Short mmCIF file of C-alpha atoms in Angstrom, two decimals:
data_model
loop_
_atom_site.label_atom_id
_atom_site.label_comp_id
_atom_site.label_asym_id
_atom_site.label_seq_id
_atom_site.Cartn_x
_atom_site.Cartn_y
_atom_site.Cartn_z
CA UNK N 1 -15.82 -38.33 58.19
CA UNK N 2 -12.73 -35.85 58.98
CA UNK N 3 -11.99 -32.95 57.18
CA UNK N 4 -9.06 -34.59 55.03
CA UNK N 5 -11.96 -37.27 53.83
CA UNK N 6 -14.54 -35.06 53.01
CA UNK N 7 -12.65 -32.84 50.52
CA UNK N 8 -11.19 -36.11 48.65
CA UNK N 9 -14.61 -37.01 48.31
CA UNK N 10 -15.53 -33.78 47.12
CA UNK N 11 -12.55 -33.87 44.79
CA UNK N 12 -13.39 -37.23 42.89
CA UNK N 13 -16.91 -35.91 43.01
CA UNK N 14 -15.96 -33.21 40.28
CA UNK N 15 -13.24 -35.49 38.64
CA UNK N 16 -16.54 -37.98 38.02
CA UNK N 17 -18.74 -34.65 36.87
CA UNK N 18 -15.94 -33.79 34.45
CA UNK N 19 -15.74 -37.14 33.18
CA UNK N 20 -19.33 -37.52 32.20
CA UNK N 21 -19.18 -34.02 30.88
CA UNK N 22 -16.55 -35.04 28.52
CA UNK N 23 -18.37 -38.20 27.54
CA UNK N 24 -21.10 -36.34 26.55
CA UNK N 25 -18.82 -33.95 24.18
CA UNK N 26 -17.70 -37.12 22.54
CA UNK N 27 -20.61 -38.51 21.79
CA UNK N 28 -22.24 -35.36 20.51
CA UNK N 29 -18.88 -34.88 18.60
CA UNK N 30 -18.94 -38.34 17.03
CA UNK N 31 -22.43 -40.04 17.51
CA UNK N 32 -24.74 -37.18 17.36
CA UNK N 33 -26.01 -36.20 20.46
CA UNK N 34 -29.98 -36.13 21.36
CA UNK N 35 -31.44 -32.62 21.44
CA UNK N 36 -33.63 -31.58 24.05
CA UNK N 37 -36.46 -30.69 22.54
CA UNK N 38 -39.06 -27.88 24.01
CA UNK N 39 -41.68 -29.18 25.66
CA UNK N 40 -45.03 -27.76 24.05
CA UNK N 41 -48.31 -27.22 26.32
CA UNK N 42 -51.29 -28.15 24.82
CA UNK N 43 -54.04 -25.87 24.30
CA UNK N 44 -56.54 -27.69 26.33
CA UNK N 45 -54.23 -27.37 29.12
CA UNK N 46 -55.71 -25.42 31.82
CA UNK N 47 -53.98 -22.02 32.55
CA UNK N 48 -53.49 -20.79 36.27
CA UNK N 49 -56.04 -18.35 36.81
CA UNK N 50 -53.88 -15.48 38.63
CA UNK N 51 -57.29 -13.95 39.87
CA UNK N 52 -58.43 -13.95 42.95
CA UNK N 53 -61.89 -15.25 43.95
CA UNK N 54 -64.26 -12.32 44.52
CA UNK N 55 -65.37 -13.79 47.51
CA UNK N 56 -61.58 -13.86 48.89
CA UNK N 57 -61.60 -9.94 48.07
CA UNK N 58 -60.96 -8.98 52.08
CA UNK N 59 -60.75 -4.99 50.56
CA UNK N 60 -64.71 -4.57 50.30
CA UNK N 61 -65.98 -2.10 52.85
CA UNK N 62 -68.83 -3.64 54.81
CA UNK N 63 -70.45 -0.16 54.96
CA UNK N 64 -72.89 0.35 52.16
CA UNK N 65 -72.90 3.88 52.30
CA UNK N 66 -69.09 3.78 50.96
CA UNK N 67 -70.38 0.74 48.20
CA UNK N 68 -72.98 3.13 46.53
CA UNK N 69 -71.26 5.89 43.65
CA UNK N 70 -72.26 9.50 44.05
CA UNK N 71 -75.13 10.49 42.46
CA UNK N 72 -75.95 14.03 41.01
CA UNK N 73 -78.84 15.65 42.32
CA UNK N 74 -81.15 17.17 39.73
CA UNK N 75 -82.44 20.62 40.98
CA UNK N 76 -84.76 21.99 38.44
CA UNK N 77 -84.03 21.91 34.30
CA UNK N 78 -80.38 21.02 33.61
CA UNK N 79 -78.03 17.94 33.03
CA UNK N 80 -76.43 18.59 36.05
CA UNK N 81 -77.27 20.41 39.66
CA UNK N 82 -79.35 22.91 36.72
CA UNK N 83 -75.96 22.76 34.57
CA UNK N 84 -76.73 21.83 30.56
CA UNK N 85 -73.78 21.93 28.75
CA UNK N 86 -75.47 21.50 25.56
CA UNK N 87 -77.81 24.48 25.90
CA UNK N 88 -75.08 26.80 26.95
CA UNK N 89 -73.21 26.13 24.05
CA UNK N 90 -76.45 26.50 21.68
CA UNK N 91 -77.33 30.28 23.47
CA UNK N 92 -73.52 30.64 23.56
CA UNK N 93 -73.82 30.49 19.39
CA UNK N 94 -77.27 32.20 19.10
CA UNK N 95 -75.39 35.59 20.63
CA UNK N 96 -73.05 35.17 18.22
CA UNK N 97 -74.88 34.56 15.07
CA UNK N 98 -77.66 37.53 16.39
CA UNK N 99 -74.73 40.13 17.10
CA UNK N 100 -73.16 39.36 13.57
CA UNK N 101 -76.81 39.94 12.34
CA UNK N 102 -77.04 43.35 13.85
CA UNK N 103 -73.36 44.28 12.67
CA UNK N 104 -73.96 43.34 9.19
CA UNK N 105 -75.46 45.56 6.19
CA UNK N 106 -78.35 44.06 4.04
CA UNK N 107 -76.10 43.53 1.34
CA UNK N 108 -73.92 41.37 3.55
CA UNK N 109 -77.00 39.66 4.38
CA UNK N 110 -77.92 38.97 0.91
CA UNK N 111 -74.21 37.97 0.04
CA UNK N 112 -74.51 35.53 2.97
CA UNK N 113 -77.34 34.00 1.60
CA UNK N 114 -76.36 33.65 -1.55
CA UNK N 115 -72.97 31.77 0.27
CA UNK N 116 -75.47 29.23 1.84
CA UNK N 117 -77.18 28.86 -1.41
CA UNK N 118 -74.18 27.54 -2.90
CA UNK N 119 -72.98 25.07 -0.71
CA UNK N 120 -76.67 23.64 -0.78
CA UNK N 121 -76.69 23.33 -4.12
CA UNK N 122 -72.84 21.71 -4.21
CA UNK N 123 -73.92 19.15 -1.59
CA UNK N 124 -77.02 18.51 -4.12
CA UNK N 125 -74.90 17.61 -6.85
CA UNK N 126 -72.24 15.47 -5.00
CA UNK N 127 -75.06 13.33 -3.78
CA UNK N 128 -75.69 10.57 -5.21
CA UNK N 129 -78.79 10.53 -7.71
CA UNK N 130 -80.18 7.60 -9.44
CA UNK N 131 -82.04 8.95 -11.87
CA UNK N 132 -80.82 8.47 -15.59
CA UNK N 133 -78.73 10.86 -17.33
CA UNK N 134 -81.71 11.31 -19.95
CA UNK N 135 -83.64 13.10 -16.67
CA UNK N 136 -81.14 15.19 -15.59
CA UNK N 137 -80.21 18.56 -16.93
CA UNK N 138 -76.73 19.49 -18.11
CA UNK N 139 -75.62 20.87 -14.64
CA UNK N 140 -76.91 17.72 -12.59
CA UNK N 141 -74.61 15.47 -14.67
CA UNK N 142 -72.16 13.84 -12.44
CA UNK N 143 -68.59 12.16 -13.72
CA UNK N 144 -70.96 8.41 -13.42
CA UNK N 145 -73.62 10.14 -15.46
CA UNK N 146 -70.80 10.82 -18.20
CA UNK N 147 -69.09 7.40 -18.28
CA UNK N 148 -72.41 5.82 -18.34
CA UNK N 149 -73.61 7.91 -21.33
CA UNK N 150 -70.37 7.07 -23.22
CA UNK N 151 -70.90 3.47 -22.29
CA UNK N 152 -74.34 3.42 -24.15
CA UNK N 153 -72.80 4.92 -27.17
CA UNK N 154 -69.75 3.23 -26.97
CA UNK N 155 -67.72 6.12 -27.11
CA UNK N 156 -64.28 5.95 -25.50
CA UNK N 157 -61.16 8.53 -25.62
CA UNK N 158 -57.65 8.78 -25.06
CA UNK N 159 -55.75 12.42 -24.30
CA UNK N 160 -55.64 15.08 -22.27
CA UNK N 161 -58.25 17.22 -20.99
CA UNK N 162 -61.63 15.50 -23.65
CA UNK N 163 -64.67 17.51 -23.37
CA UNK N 164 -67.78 15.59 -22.49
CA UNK N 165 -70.00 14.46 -25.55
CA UNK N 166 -73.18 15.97 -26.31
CA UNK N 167 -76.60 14.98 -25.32
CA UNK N 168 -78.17 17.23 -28.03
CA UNK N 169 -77.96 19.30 -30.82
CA UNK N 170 -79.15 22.15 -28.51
CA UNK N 171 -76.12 21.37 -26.03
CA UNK N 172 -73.64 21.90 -28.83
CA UNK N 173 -73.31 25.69 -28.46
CA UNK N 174 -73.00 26.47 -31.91
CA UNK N 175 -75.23 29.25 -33.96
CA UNK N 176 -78.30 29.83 -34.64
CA UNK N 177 -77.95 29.44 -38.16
CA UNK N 178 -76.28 26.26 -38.38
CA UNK N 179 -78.57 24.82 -36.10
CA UNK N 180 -81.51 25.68 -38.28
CA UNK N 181 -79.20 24.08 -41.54
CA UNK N 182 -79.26 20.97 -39.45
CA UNK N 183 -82.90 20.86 -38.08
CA UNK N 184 -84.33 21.26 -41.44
CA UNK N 185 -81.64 18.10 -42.79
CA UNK N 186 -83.99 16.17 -40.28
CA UNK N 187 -80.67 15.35 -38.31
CA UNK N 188 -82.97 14.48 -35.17
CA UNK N 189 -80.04 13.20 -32.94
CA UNK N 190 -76.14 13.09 -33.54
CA UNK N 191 -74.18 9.91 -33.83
CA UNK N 192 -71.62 8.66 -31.68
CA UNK N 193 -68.73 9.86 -33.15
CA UNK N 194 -70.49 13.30 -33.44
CA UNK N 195 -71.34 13.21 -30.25
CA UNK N 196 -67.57 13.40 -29.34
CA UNK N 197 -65.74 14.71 -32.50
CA UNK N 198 -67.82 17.88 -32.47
CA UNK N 199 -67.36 19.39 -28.83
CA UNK N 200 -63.55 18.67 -29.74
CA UNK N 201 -63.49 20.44 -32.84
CA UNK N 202 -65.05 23.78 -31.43
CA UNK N 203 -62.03 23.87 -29.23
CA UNK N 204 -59.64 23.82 -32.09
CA UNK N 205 -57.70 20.28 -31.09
CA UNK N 206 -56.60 17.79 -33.69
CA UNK N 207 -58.64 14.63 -33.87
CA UNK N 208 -58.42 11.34 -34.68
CA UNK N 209 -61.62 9.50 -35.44
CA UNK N 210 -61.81 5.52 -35.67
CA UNK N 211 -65.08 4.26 -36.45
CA UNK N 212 -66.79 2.53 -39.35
CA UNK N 213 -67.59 4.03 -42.74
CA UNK N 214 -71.51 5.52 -42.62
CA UNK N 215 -71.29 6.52 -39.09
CA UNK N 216 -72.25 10.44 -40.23
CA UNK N 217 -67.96 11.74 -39.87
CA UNK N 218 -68.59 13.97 -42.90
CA UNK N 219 -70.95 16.30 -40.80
CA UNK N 220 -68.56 15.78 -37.35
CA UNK N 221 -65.94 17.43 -39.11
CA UNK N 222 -67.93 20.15 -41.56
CA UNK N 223 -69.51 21.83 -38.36
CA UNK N 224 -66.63 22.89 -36.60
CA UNK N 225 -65.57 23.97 -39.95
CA UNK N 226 -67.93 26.01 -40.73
CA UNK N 227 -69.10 27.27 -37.29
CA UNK N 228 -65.63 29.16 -37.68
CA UNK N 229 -65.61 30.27 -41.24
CA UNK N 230 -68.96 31.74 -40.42
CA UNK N 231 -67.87 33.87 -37.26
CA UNK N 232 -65.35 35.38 -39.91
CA UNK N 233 -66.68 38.51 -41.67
CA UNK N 234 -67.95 38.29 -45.15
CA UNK N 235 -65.83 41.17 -46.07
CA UNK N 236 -62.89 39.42 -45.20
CA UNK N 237 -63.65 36.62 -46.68
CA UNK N 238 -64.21 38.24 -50.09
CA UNK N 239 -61.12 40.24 -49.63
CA UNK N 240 -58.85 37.05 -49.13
CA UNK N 241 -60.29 35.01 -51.93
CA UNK N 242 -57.35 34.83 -53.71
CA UNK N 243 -55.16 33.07 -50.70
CA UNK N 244 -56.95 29.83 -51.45
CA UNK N 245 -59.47 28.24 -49.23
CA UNK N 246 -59.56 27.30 -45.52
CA UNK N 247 -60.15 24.04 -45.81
CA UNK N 248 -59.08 20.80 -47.75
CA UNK N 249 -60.21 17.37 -47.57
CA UNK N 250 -58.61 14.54 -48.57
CA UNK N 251 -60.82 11.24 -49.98
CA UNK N 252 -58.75 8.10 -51.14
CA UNK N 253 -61.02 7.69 -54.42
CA UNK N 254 -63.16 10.05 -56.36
CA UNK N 255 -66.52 8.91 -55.70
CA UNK N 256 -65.36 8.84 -51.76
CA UNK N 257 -64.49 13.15 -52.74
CA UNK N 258 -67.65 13.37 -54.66
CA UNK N 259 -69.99 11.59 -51.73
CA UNK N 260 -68.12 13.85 -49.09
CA UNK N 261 -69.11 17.09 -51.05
CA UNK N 262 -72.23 16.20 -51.58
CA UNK N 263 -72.72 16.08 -47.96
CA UNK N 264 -70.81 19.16 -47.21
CA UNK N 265 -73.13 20.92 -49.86
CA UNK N 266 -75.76 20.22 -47.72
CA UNK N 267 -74.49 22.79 -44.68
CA UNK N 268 -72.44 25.21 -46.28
CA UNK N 269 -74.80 26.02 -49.26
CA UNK N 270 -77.20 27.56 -47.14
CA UNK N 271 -74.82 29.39 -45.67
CA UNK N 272 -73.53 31.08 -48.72
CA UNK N 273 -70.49 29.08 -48.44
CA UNK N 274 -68.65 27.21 -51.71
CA UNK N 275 -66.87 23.99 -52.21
CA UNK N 276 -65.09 23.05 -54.95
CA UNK N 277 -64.22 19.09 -56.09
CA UNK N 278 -60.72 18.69 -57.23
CA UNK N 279 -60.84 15.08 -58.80
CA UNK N 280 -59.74 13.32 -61.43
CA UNK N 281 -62.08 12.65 -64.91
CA UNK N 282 -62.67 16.57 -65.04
CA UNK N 283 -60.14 18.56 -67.13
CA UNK N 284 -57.36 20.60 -64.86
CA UNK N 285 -58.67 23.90 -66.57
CA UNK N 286 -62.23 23.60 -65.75
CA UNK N 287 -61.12 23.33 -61.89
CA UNK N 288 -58.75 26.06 -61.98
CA UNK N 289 -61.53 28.30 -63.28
CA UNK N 290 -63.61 27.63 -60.23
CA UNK N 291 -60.55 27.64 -58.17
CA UNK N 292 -60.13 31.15 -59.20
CA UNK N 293 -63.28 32.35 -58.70
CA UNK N 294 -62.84 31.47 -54.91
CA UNK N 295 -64.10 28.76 -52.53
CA UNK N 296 -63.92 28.21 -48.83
CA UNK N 297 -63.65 24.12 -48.84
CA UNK N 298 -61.47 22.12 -51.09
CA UNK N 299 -62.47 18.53 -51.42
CA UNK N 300 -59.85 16.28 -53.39
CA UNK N 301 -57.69 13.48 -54.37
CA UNK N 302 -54.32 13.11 -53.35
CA UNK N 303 -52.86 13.03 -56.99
CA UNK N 304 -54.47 15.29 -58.38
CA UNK N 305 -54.97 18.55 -55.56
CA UNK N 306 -50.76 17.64 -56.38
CA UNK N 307 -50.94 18.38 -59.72
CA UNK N 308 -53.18 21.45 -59.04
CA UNK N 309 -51.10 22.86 -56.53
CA UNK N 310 -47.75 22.03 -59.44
CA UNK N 311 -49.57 23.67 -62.00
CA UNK N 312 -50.55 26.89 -60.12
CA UNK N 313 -54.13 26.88 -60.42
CA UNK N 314 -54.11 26.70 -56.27
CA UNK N 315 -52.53 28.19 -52.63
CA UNK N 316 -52.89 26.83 -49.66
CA UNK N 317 -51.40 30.27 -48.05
CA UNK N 318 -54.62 30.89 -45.96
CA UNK N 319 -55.30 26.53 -45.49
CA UNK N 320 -55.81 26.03 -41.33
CA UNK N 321 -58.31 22.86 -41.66
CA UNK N 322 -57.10 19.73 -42.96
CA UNK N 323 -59.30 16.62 -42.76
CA UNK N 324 -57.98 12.84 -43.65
CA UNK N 325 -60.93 11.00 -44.31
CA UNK N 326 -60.23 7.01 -44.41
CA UNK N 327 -56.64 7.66 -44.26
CA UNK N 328 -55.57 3.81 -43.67
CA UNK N 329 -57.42 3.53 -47.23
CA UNK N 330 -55.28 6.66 -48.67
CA UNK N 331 -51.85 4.66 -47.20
CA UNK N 332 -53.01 1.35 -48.57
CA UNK N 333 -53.50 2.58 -51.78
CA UNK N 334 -50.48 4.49 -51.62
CA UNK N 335 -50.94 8.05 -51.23
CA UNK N 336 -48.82 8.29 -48.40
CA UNK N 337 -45.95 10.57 -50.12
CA UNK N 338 -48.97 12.11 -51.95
CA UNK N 339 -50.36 13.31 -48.54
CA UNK N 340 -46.75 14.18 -47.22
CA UNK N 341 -45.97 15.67 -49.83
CA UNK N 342 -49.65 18.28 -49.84
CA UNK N 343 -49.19 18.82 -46.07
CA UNK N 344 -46.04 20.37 -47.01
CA UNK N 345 -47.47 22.76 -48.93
CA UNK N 346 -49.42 24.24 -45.97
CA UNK N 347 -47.77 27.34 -44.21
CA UNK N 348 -45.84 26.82 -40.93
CA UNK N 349 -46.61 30.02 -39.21
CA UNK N 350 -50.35 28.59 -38.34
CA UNK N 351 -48.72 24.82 -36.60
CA UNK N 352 -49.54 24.38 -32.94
CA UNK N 353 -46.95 24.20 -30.65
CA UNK N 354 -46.28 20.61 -29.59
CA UNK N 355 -46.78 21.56 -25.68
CA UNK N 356 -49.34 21.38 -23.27
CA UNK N 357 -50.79 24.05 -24.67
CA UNK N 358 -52.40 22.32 -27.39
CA UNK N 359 -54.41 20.51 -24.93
CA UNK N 360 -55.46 23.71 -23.20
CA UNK N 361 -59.38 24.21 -24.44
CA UNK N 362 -59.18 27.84 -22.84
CA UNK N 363 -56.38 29.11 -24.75
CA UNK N 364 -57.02 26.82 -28.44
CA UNK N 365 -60.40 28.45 -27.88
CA UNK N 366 -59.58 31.69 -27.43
CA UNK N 367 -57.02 31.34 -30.03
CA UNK N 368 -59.80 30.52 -32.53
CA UNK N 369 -62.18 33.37 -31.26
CA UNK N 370 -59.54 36.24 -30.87
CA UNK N 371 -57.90 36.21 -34.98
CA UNK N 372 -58.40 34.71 -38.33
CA UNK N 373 -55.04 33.35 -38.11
CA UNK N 374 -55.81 30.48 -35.79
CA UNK N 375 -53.55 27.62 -35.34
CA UNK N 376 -53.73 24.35 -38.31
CA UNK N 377 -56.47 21.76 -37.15
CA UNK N 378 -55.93 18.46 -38.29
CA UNK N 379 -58.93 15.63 -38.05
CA UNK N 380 -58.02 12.68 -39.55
CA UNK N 381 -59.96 9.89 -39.45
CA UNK N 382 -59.71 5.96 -40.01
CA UNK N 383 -61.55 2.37 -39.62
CA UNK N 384 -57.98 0.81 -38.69
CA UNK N 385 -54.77 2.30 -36.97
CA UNK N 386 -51.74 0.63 -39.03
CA UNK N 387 -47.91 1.85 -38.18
CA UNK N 388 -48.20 3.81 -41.39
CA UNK N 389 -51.16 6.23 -40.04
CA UNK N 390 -49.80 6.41 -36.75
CA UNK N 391 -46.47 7.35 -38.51
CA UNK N 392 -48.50 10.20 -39.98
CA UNK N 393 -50.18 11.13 -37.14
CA UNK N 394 -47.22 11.80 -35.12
CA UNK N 395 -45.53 13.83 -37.89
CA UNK N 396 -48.32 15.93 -38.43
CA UNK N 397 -50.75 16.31 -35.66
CA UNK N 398 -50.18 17.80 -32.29
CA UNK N 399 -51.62 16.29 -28.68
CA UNK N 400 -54.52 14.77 -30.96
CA UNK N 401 -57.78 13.66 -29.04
CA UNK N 402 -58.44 10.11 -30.30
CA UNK N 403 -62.15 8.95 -30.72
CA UNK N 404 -63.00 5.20 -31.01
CA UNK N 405 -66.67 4.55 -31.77
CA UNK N 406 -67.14 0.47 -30.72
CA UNK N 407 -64.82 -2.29 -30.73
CA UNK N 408 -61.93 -2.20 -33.30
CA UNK N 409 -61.86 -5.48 -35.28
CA UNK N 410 -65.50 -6.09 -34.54
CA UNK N 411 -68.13 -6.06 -37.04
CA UNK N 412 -70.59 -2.77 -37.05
CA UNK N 413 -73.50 -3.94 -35.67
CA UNK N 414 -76.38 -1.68 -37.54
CA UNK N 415 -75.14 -4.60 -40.68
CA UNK N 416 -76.87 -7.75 -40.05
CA UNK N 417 -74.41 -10.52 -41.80
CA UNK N 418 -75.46 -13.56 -43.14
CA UNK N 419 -73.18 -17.10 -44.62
CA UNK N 420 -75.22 -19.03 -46.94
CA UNK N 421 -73.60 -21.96 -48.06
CA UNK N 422 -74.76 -23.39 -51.19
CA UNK N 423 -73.48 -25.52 -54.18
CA UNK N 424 -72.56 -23.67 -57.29
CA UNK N 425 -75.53 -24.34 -59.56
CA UNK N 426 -78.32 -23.29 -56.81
CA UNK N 427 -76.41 -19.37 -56.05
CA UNK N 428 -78.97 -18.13 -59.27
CA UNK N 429 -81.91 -19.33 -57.80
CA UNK N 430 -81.12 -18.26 -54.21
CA UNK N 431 -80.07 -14.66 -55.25
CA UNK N 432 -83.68 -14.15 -56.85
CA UNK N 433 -85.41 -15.28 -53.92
CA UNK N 434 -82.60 -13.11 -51.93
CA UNK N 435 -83.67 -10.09 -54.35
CA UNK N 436 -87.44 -9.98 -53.91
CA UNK N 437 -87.31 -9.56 -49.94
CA UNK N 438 -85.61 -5.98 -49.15
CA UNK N 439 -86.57 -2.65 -50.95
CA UNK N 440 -83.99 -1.46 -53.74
CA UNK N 441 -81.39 -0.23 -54.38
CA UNK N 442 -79.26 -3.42 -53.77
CA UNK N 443 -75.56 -4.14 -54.46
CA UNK N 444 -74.69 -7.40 -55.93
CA UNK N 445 -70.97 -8.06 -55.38
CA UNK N 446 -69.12 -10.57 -58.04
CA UNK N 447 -65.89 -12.22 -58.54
CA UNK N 448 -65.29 -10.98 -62.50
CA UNK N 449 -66.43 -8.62 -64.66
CA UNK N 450 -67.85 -11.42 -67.12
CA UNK N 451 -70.09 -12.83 -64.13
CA UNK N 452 -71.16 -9.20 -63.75
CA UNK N 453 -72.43 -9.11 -67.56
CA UNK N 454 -74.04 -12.54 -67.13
CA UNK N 455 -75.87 -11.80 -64.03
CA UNK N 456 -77.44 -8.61 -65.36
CA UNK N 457 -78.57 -9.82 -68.66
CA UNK N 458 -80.78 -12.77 -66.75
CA UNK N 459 -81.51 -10.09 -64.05
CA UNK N 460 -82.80 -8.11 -67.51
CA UNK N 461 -84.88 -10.76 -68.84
CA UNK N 462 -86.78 -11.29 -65.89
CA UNK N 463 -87.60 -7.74 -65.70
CA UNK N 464 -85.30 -6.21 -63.05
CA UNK N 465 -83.99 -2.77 -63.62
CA UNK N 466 -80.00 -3.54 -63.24
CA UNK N 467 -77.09 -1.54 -63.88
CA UNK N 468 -73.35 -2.82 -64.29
CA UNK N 469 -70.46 -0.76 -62.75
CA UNK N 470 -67.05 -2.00 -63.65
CA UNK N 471 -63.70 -0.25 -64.52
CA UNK N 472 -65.07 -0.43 -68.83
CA UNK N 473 -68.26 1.58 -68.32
CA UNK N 474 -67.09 3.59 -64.70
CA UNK N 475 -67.02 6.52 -66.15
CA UNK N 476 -70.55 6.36 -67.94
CA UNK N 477 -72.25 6.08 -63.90
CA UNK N 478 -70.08 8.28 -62.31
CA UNK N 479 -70.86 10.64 -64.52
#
């Protein structure tokens, strides 16, 4: 083949390559084209070992001397040829520690001691300790200790900065003479909510309680009250009479007022302190006499602590200790511009600022320590938590601490509850039976006041001592 051959080959060669070339761009174009997929290896597919054999290793030196490492020889004690790194190091620290000995005074010595003791005794109380919070002391208790003791009263709280509950009236750090008040009431342990309320009221912060009625409130309120009207001198408090007393609290009904100072008579009598019931079926002069004569606490209805405050017979010019006790009660029955309208009447030179300040235990404690004129303590507590109390609440207490003593909604579970379901002319004969089991006095709840009547005069006739309270005769049992 000449030379003139070879490159007209050549030439119809490429002519044929780009022919098939553009065959192929057509039918991608127009017929979709077949993609080349990737070939995948499968996993069982043997890989090419890259290593060589160890017996085709021609780099090994035939000479065993070169094939054995160097040993260290051991030449008396040491790690190494009589070298222990670990020993130097320990005399290297004994010099130290011996030279700082001789340098130092005693008293250095003793302060160093007393340095070790401490960090002992912190790594003591970080570890972990499985005893119960009943066997430890009050410094052992850890944060678990705390959340488990609040867990087995069902106490839980919501604010800033909540003291921790107490274990015991002896943990409460209040006086001496209080503590004897309450020892000899036979109050053997506190409740839940005084548990918690109480450590909170020392330090001066508003409160908000929710928990059930008859869960002991009255006394988780009275003894932060009075553990500062006693540290106040007796002079002064003589002296002052006439500015009104330093505390008022609030009761939806009358028999709620009366209940609450009975109880409070119970603490502050002792303690030379008086308390005066502002309520309604007394006359308004009889209370403004005692008004006048002085008091400390001021126990009332809305409507008519109102009508004393209208008529004159009372100030509130010296008030700092407000208590709201059922207030969801007070706004159901509505009281609510009754207690706007009394809080009002308080002065504003004793409010707490509405910082971070009023969650600062150090300064509202010192603040109640220092000077008679401490800042307004509000404690207001509730079984619900309605729009209407929390409308309150904002308006008139500052960075409250809020208390809740068991499940809201629930049931309290010291009341066993029982449905009986019984036709209408076999209720008589299962409320006898129903009467002889517990121990008097019982309530028997009815729908009118003529079932009332009935039920007591067959109660009477079978010889059951029974007594009737309805709106008629109220008055008669109350008083």
């Amino acid at each position: 083949m000449n030379e003139e051959e070879r490159e007209k080959w050549y030439r119809q060669r490429e002519m044929g390559k780009d022919r098939d070339r553009e065959m192929d761009a057509i039918k991608s174009r127009y017929l979709g084209g077949e993609k080349k997929r990737r070939k995948l290896r499968r996993l069982a597919d043997r890989k090419f070992v890259f290593d060589w054999d160890a017996g085709d290793d021609t780099s090994v030196d035939f000479n065993p001397l070169y094939r054995s490492k160097h040993q260290a020889l051991f030449f008396g004690r040491g790690h190494i040829a009589g070298i222990d790194i670990k020993a130097q190091k320990k005399e290297q620290s004994k010099f130290y520690s011996n030279l700082m000995g001789e340098r130092m005074t005693d008293d250095q010595k003793k302060q160093a001691l007393v340095r070790d003791e401490s960090v002992k005794e912190k790594e003591r109380k970080t570890k972990f300790d499985e005893r119960h919070w009943s066997e430890k002391s009050l410094p052992q208790m850890a944060y678990r200790d705390w959340r488990i003791f609040r867990e087995d009263y069902n106490i839980a709280t919501k604010g800033g900065r909540i003291p921790y509950p107490l274990r015991s009236w002896a943990e409460a750090g209040i006086s001496s003479d209080i503590l004897e008040v309450i020892h000899s009431l036979h109050y053997k342990e506190p409740t839940p909510i005084q548990r918690q309320a109480i450590p909170i009221g020392l330090q001066n912060r508003d409160i908000i309680g929710i928990a059930e009625t008859g869960s002991g409130k009255t006394a988780a309120f009275v003894i932060p009250l009075l553990t500062w009207i006693t540290s106040l001198p007796k002079i002064v408090r003589e002296s002052e009479a006439d500015q009104g007393p330093y505390a008022i609290i609030l009761a939806p009904t009358r028999e709620l007022a009366q209940q609450i100072e009975e109880e409070t008579l119970k603490f502050a009598a002792p303690l030379g302190l008086r308390t005066v019931a502002v309520v309604g079926g007394i006359s308004r002069e009889d209370q403004g006499f005692q008004l006048r004569l002085g008091c400390e606490i001021v126990i009332a209805t809305p409507g008519r602590l109102i009508d004393v405050l209208e008529n004159r017979y009372l100030v509130l010019a010296q008030c700092t200790y407000v208590v709201l006790d059922e207030a969801d009660r007070m706004i159901d029955m509505g009281f609510e511009p009754d207690v706007q309208k009394i809080l009002d009447y308080l002065p504003v030179t004793n409010q707490k600022p509405d910082t971070e300040e009023a969650e600062d235990p150090e300064k509202m404690k010192a603040n109640m320590e220092s000077s008679k004129h401490k800042y307004r303590q509000t404690v207001m507590f509730t079984a619900t938590m309605p729009p209407s109390v929390e409308r309150l609440a904002r308006s008139y207490l500052r960075r409250p601490a809020i208390v809740y003593i068991g499940s809201a909604g629930k049931p309290t579970e010291r009341v066993e509850q029982r449905v009986i379901l019984l036709a209408e002319g076999e209720k008589r004969k299962k409320l006898l039976e129903i009467l002889e089991e517990p121990e008097p006095p019982i309530i028997v709840f009815v729908n009118q006041k003529k079932g009332a009547d009935v039920l007591a005069k067959s109660l009477e006739k079978i010889g059951v001592s029974q007594s009737v309270l309805r709106q008629q005769v109220r008055e008669i049992y109350v008083w």
